[in-house]
Coordinates of C-alpha atoms and ligand atoms in Angstrom, one line a residue:
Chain A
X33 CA 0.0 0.0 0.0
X34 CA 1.1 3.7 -0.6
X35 CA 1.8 5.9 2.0
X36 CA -0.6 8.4 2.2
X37 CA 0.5 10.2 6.1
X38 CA 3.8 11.7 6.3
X39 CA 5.4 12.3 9.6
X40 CA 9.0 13.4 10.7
X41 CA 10.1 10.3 12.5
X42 CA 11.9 12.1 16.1
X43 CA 14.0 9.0 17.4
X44 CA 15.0 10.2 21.0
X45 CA 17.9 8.3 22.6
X46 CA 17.0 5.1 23.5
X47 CA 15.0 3.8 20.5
X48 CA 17.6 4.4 18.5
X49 CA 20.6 3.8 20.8
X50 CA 19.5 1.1 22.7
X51 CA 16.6 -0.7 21.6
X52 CA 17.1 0.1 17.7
X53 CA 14.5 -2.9 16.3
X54 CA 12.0 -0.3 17.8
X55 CA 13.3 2.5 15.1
X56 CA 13.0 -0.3 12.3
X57 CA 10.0 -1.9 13.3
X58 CA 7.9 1.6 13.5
X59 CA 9.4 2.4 10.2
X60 CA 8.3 -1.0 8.0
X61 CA 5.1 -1.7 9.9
X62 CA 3.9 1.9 9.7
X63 CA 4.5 1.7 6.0
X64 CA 2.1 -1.3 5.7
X65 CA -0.3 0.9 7.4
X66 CA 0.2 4.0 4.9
X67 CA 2.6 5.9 7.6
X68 CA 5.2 7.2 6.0
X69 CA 7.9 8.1 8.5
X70 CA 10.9 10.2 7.3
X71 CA 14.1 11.1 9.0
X72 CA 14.2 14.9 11.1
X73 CA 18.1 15.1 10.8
X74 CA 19.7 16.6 13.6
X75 CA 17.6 16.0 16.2
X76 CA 18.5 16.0 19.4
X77 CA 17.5 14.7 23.2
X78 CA 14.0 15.6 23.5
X79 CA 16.0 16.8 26.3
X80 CA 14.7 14.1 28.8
X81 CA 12.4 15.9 30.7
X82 CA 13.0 14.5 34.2
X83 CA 16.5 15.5 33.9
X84 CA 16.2 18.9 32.3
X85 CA 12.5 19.7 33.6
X86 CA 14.1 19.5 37.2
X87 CA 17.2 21.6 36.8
X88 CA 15.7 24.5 34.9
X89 CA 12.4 24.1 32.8
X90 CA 13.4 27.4 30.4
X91 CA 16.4 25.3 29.2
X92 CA 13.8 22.5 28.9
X93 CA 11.3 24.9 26.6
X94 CA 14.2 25.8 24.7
X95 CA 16.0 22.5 23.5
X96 CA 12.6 20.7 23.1
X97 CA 11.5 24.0 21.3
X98 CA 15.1 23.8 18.6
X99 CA 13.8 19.7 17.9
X100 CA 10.3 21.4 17.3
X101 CA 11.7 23.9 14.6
X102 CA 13.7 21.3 13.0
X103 CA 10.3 19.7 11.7
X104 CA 8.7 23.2 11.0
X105 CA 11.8 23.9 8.3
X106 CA 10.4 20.5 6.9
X107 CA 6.9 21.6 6.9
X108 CA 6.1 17.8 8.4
X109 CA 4.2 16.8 11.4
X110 CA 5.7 14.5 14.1
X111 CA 5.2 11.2 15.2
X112 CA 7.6 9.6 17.8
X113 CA 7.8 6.1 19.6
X114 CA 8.5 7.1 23.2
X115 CA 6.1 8.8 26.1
X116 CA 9.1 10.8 27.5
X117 CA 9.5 12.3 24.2
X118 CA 6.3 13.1 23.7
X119 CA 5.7 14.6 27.2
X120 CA 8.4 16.9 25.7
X121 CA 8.0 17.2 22.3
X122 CA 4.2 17.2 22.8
X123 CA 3.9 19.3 25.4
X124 CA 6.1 21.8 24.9
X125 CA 4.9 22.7 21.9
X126 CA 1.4 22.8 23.5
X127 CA 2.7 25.3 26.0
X128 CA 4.2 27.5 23.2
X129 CA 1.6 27.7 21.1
X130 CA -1.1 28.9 24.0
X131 CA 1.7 31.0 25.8
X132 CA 3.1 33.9 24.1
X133 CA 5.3 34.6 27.0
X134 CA 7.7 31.4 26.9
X135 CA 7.3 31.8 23.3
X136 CA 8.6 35.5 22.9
X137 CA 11.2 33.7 26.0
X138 CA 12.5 30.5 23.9
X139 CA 12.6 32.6 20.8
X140 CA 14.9 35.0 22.5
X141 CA 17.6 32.2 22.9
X142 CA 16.4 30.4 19.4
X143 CA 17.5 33.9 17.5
X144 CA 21.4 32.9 19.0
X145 CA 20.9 29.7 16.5
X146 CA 19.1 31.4 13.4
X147 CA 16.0 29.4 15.2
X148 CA 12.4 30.9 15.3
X149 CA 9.8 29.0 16.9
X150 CA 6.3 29.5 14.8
X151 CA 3.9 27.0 16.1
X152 CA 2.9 25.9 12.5
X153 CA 3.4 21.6 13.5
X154 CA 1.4 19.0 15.9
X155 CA 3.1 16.0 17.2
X156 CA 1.7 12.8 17.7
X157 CA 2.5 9.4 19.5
X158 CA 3.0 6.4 16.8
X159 CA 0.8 4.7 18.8
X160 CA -2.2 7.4 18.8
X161 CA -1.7 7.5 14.9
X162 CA -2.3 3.5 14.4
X163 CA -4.9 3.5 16.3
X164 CA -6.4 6.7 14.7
X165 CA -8.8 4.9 12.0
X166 CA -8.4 8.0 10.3
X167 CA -4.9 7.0 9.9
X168 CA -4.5 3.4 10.0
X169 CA -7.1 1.9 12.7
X170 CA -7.4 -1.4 14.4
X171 CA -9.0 -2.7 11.6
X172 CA -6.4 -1.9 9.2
X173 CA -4.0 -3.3 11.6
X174 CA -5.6 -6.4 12.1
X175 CA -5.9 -6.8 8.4
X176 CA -1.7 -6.4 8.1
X177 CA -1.4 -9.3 10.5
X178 CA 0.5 -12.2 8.6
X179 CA 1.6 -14.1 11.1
X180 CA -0.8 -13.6 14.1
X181 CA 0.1 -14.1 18.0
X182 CA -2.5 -16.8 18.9
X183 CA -2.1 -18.4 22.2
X184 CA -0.3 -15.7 23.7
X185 CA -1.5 -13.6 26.3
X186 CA -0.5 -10.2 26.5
X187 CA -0.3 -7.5 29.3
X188 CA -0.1 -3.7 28.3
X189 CA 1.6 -1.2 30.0
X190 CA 1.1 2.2 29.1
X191 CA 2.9 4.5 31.1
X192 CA 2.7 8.1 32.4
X193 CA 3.3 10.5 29.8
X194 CA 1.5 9.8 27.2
X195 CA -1.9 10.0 28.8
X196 CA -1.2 11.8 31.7
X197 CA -2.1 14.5 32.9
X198 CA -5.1 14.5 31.1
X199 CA -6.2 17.5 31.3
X200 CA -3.9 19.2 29.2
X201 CA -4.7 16.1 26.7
X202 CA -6.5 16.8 23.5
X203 CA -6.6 13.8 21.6
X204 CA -9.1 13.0 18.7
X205 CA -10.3 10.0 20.4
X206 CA -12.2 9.9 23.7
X207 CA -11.0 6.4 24.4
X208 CA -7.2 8.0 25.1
X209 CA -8.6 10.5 27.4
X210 CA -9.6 7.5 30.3
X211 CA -6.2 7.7 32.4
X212 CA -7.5 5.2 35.0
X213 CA -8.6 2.3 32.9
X214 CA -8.2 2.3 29.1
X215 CA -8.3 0.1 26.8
X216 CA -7.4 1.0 23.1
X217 CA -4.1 -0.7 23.6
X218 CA -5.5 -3.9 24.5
X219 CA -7.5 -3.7 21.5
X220 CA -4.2 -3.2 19.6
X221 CA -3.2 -6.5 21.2
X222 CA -6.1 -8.4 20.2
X223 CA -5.6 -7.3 16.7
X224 CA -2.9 -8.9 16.7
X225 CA -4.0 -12.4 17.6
X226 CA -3.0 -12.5 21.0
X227 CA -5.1 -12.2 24.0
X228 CA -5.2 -9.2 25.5
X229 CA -4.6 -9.3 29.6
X230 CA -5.6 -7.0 32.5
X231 CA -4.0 -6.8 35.9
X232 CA -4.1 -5.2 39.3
X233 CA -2.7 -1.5 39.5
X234 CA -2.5 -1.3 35.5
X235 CA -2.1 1.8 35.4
X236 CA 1.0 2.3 38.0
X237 CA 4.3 4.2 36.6
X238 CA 7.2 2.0 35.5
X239 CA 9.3 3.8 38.4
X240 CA 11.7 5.0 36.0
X241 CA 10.7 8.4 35.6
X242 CA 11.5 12.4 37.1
X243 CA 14.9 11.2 37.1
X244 CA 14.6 8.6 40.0
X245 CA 16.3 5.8 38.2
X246 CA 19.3 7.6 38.9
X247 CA 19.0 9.4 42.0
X248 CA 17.6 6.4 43.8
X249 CA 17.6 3.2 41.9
X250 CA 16.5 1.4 44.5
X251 CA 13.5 3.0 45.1
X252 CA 13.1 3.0 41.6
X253 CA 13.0 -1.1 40.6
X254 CA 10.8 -1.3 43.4
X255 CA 8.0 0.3 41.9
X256 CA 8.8 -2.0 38.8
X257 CA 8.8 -4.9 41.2
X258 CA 5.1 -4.2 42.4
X259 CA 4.2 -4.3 38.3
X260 CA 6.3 -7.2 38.1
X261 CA 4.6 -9.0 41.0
X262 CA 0.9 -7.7 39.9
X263 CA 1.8 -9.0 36.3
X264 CA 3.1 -12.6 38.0
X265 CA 0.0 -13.1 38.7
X266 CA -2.0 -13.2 36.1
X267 CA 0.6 -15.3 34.2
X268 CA 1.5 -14.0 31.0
X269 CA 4.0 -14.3 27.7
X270 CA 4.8 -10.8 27.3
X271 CA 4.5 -7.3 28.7
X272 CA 3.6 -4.6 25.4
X273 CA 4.8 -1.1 26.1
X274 CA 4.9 2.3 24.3
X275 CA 8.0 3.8 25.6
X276 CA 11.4 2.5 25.1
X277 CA 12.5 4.4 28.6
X278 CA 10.0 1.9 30.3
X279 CA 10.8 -0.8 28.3
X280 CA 14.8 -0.4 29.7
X281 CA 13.2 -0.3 33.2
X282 CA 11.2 -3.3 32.7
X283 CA 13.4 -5.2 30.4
X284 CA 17.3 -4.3 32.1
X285 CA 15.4 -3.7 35.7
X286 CA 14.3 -7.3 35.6
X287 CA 18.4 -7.5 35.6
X288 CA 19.1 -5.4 38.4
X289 CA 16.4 -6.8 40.3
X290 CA 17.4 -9.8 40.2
X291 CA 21.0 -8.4 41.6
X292 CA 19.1 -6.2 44.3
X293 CA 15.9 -8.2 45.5
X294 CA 17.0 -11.9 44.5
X295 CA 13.2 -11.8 42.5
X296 CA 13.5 -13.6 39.4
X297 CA 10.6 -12.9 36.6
X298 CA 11.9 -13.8 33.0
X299 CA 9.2 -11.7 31.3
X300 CA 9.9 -10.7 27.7
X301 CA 9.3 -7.1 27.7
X302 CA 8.3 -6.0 23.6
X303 CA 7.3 -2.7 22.1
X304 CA 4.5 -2.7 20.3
X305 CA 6.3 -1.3 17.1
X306 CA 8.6 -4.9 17.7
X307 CA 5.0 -7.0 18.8
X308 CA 3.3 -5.8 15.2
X309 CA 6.8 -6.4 13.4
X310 CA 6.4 -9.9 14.6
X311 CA 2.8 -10.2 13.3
X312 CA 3.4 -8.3 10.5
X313 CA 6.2 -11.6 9.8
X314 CA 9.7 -9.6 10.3
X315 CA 12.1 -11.9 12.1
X316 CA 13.6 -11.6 15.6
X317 CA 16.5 -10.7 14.0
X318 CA 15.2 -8.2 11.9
X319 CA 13.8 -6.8 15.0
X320 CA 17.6 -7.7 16.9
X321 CA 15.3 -8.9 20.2
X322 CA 18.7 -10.5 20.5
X323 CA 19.6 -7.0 22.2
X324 CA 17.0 -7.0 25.0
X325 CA 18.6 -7.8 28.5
X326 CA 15.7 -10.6 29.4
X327 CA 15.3 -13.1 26.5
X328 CA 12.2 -12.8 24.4
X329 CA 13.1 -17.1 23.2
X330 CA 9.8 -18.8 25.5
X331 CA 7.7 -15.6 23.7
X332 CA 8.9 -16.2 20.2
X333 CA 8.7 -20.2 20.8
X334 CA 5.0 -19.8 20.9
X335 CA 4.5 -17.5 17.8
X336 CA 7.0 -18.6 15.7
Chain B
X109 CA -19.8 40.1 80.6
X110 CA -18.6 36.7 81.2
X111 CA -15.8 36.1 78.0
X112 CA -16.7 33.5 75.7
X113 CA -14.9 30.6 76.2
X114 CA -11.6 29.9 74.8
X115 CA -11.5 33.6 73.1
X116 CA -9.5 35.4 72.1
X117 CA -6.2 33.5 74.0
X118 CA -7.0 30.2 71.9
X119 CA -7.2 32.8 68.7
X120 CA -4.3 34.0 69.7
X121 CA -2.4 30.5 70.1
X122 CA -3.4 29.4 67.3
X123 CA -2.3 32.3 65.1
X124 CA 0.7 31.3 66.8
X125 CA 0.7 28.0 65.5
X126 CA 3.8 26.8 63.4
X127 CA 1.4 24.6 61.7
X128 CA 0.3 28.2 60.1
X129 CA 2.4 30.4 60.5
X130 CA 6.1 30.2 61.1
X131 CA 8.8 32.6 61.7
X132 CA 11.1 31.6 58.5
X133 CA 7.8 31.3 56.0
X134 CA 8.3 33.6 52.9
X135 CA 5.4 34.3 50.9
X136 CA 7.9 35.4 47.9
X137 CA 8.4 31.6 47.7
X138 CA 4.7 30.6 47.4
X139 CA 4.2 33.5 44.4
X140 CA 7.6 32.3 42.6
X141 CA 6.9 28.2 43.2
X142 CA 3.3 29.2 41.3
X143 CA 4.9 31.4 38.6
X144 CA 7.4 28.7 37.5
X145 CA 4.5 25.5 37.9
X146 CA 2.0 28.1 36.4
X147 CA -0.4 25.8 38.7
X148 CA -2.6 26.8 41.9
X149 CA -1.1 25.5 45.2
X150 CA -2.8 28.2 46.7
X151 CA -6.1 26.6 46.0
X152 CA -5.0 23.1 48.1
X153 CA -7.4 22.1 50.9
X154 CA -4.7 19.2 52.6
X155 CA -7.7 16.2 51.2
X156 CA -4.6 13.9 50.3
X157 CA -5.9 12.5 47.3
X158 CA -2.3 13.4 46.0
X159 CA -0.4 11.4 48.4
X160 CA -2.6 8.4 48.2
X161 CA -2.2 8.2 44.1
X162 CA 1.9 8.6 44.6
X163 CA 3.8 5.6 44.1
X164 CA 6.7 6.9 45.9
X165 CA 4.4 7.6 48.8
X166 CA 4.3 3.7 49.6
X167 CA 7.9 3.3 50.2
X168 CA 9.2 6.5 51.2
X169 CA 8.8 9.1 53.6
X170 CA 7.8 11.8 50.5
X171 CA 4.4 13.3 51.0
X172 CA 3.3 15.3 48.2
X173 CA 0.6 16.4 50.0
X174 CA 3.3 18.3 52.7
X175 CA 5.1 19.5 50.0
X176 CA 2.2 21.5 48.2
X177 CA 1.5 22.7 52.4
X178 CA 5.3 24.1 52.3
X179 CA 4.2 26.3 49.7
X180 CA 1.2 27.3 50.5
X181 CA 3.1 28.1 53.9
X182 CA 6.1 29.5 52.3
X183 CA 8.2 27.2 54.0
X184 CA 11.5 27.8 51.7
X185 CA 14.2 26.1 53.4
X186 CA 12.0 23.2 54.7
X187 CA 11.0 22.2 51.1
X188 CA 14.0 23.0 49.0
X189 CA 16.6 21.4 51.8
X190 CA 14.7 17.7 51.6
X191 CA 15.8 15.0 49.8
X192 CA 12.6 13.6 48.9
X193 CA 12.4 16.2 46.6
X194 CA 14.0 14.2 44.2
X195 CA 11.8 10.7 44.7
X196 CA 8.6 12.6 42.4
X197 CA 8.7 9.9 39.5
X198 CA 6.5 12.7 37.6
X199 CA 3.8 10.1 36.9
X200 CA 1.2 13.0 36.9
X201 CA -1.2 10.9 38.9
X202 CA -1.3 13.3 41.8
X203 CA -2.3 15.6 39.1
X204 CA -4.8 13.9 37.5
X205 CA -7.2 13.1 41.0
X206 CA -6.7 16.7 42.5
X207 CA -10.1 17.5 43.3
X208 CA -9.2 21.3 43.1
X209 CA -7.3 21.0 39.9
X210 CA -4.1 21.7 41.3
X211 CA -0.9 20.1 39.1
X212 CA 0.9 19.1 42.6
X213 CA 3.9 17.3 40.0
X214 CA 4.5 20.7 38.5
X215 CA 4.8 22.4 41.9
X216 CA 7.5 19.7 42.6
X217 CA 9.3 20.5 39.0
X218 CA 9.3 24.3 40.2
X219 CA 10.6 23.7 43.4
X220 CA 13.5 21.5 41.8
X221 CA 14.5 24.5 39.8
X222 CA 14.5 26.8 42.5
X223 CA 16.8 24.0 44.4
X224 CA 18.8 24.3 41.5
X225 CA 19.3 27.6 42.0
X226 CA 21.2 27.2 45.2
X227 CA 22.9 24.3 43.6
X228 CA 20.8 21.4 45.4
X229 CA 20.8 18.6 42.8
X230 CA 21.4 15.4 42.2
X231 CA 24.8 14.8 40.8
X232 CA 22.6 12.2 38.0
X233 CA 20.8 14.9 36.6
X234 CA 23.8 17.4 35.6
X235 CA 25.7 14.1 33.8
X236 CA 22.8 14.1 31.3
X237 CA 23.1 17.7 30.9
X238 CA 27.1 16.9 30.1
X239 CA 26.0 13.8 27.9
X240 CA 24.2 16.2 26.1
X241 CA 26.1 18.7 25.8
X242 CA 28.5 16.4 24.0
X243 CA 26.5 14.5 21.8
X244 CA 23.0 16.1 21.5
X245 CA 21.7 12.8 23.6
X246 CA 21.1 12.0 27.0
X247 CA 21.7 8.1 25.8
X248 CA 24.4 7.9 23.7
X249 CA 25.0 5.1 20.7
X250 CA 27.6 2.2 21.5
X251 CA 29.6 0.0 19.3
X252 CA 27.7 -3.0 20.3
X253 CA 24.4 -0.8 18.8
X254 CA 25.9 0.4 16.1
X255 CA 27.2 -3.3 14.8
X256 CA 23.3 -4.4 15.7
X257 CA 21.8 -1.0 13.6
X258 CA 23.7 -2.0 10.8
X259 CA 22.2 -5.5 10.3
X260 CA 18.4 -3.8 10.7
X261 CA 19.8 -2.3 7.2
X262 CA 19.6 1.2 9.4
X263 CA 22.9 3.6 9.4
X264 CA 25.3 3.3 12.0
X265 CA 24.4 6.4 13.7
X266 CA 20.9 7.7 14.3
X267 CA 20.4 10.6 11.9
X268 CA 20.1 12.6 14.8
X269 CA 23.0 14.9 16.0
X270 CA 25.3 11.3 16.0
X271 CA 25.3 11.5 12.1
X272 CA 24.8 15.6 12.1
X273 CA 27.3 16.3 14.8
X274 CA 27.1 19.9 13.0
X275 CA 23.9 20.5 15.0
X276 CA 25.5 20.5 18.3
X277 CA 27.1 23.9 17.8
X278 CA 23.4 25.0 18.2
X279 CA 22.6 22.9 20.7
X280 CA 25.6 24.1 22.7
X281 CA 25.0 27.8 22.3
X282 CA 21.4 27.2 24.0
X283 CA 22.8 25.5 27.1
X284 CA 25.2 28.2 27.0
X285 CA 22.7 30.3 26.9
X286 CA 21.7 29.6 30.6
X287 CA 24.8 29.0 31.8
X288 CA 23.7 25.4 32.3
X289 CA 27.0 23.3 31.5
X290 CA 29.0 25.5 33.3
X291 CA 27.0 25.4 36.7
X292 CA 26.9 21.3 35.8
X293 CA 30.7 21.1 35.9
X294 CA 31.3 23.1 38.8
X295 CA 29.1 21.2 41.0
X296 CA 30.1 18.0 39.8
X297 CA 33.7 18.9 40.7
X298 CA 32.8 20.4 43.9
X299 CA 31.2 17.4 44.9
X300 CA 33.4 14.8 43.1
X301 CA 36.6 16.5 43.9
Ligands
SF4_551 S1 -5.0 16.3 45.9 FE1 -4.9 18.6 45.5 S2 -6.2 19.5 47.0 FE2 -5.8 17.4 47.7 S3 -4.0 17.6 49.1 FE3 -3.2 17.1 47.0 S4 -2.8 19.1 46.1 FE4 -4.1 19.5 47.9
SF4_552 S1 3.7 12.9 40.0 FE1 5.1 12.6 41.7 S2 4.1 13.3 43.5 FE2 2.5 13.0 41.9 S3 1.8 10.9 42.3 FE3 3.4 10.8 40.7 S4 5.3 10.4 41.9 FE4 3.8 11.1 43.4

């Protein structure tokens, strides 16, 4: 099928630097989907907005505000793969289109580059676009599936910043705007074949986030270990995910938790770019699931 | 006329009360904590709904709840001083249930800046801002990575600043800007020796 929506594809850092099957898989299933995602060269750190948020939020405007311009010179929408990026990318441009103030601010600092900030772009979440049916829809979706999941069962987590806080939110779809119990990635899941799984405390945060991985890591793994333990329980193949910074907690926590708390899970931990690469009939290997710290082999055994 | 009972002297005491009022409170703080958050912690009536949504609540002795009081309150030193400051994960639930539509994470980003300020920050945050500074990313690429980008039939390099590395000028200049890298240095070494 043609591609009919083009978007500037923002990477981020950890797509593309540690999990990179998540930059190809977005790129050849969205394709299939009529997504057309094209490079935004020279693009930086969103600039991770725990990190830079907390030390000085004009800084933050500012660098998220220089990615932003980058895809106004190209006249292209964005669409991204990561709820931290987003929560930047997103909001910021929110907050600079309805505030002339930290406009007339960033642009100040933007004129040192040859930068102006117009507000002429919106961002969106990949995931938000395939399940737009405007754009592709979960019928399209379901209708790319080649190689579907059956006899899997599937847990979504969907993290803070893409939903939350809602509302400053303003998504097409009414479904997005439920922060306490959605459901529009399950039905992603069950487009897929696989069966779609709920469990206690969905919608907790990964622990990752605000820059507490680092300054307490402890404290941080141990909010993924109360996912972990709520996910145990309802016994499932995989955990699905929308942003690669949760997926490193999730997937490399599982590592350190082990170290720390002696808990052992094994639970693949997949994207949902990688999940619909695998339906859509790319290979492990053309997804490299060989680079993800906890193995995704008992996953892939089943749906292979 | 007999006095009511308990009046004034009880008014009095409790006027008194540090739970209200306290010598080192400075309502500068309150005005510039709401400027920054460009939230309402004026508008917090102490229900808690904050603190029970917090997953850091659980396992730590933060309160968001006491933080958004310290505001209100003015309480400076108290608020910018603690280190569970630094254990908001910024999931925005707090500010999702407020019942008075207070954004209780945003107060906490403010008040991080304002720590900032007096050079109160984790030593993890300013390395991103180095990593940054470098590259353009907070995570940057590996050999391992780029060997595994290469079979995807991807570049090496991200065509982010990695394969631009022209871009970070600009980049640069906006930290600059702020002084940011420099402050980031000097505390690093100050506390790293
Ligand atoms: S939920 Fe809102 S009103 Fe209630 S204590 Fe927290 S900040 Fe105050
Ligand atoms: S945003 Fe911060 S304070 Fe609010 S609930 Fe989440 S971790 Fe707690």
């Amino acid at each position: 099928m043609d591609a009919k929506h083009t978007y500037a594809f923002y990477l981020g850092c950890i797509a593309p630097n540690r999990y990179p099957g998540v930059e190809a898989a977005a790129i050849k299933t969205s394709k299939k989907l009529g997504i057309d995602l094209v490079p935004l060269k020279g693009a930086s750190c969103c600039p991770a907005p725990g990190a830079f948020g907390s030390i000085d939020l004009n800084v933050f405007y500012a660098m998220a505000a220089r990615n932003l311009v980058l895809a106004e010179q190209m006249k292209t929408d964005i669409a991204l793969v990561c709820n931290g990026c987003y929560k930047s990318i997103w909001e910021v441009n929110h907050k600079l289109k309805h505030n002339d103030d930290l406009r007339d601010g960033v642009n100040e600092v933007l004129k040192e580059v040859d930068m102006e900030y117009k507000g002429t772009i919106n961002v969106y979440h990949l995931a938000e676009l395939l399940y737009d049916p405007m754009i592709a829809g979960v019928e399209k979706i379901r209708e790319s599936v080649t190689n579907p999941l059956t006899g899997t069962r599937i847990a979504v987590h969907y993290g803070c910043h893409l939903i939350k806080p809602k509302k400053d939110r303003e998504f097409a779809h009414q479904e997005m705007l439920n922060t306490e119990g959605p459901t529009w990635m399950e039905e992603m899941v069950a487009a897929l074949g696989a069966e779609p799984v709920e469990y206690r405390y969905k919608m907790l945060c990964c622990g990752a986030g605000g820059g507490v991985r680092g300054y307490d890591i402890v404290h941080s793994l141990d909010i993924t270990n109360e996912k972990l333990l709520n996910l145990k329980d309802v016994g499932i193949d995989a955990l699905t995910d929308i942003c690669p910074f949760c997926q490193l907690q999730f997937d490399r926590g599982q590592i350190e938790i082990q170290e720390k708390f002696g808990a052992v899970y094994n639970l693949p931990v997949l994207h949902y770019s990688e999940l619909l690469g695998l339906a859509q009939g790319m290979s492990p290997q053309e997804l490299a699931l060989d680079l993800h710290g906890i193995s995704c082999e008992p996953f892939l055994q089943k749906v292979l | 006329m007999a006095k009511a009972k308990g009046y004034p002297e009880a008014l009095e005491t409790k006027l008194r009360d540090r739970a209200l009022h306290a010598d080192d409170s400075n309502p500068q703080f309150t005005k510039t904590v709401e400027e920054i958050s460009r939230t309402i912690p004026h508008m917090c009536f102490q229900c808690g709904t904050c603190t029970s949504s917090c997953p850091s609540a659980p396992r730590s002795s933060y309160r968001i709840r006491k933080f958004v009081r310290r505001v209100v309150l003015g309480l400076e030193n108290e608020a910018l001083t603690d280190p569970d400051l630094w254990l908001c994960t910024t999931c925005y639930s707090c500010t999702d249930r407020c019942p008075r539509d207070i954004a209780p994470t945003d107060t906490i980003m403010a008040m991080r800046n304002l720590a900032f300020k007096r050079d109160i920050i984790p030593i993890n945050f300013l390395k991103t801002v180095q990593a940054i500074y470098k590259s353009g990313h907070g995570v940057p690429n590996n050999d391992v990575n780029r060997a595994a980008r290469v079979k995807l039939g991807l570049t090496a390099d991200p065509p982010t600043t990695h394969m631009y590395p022209e871009y970070i000028k600009g980049i640069q200049k906006i930290i600059d800007h702020y002084k940011l890298k420099e402050n980031a240095d000097r505390i690093i070494k100050e506390a790293e020796g």
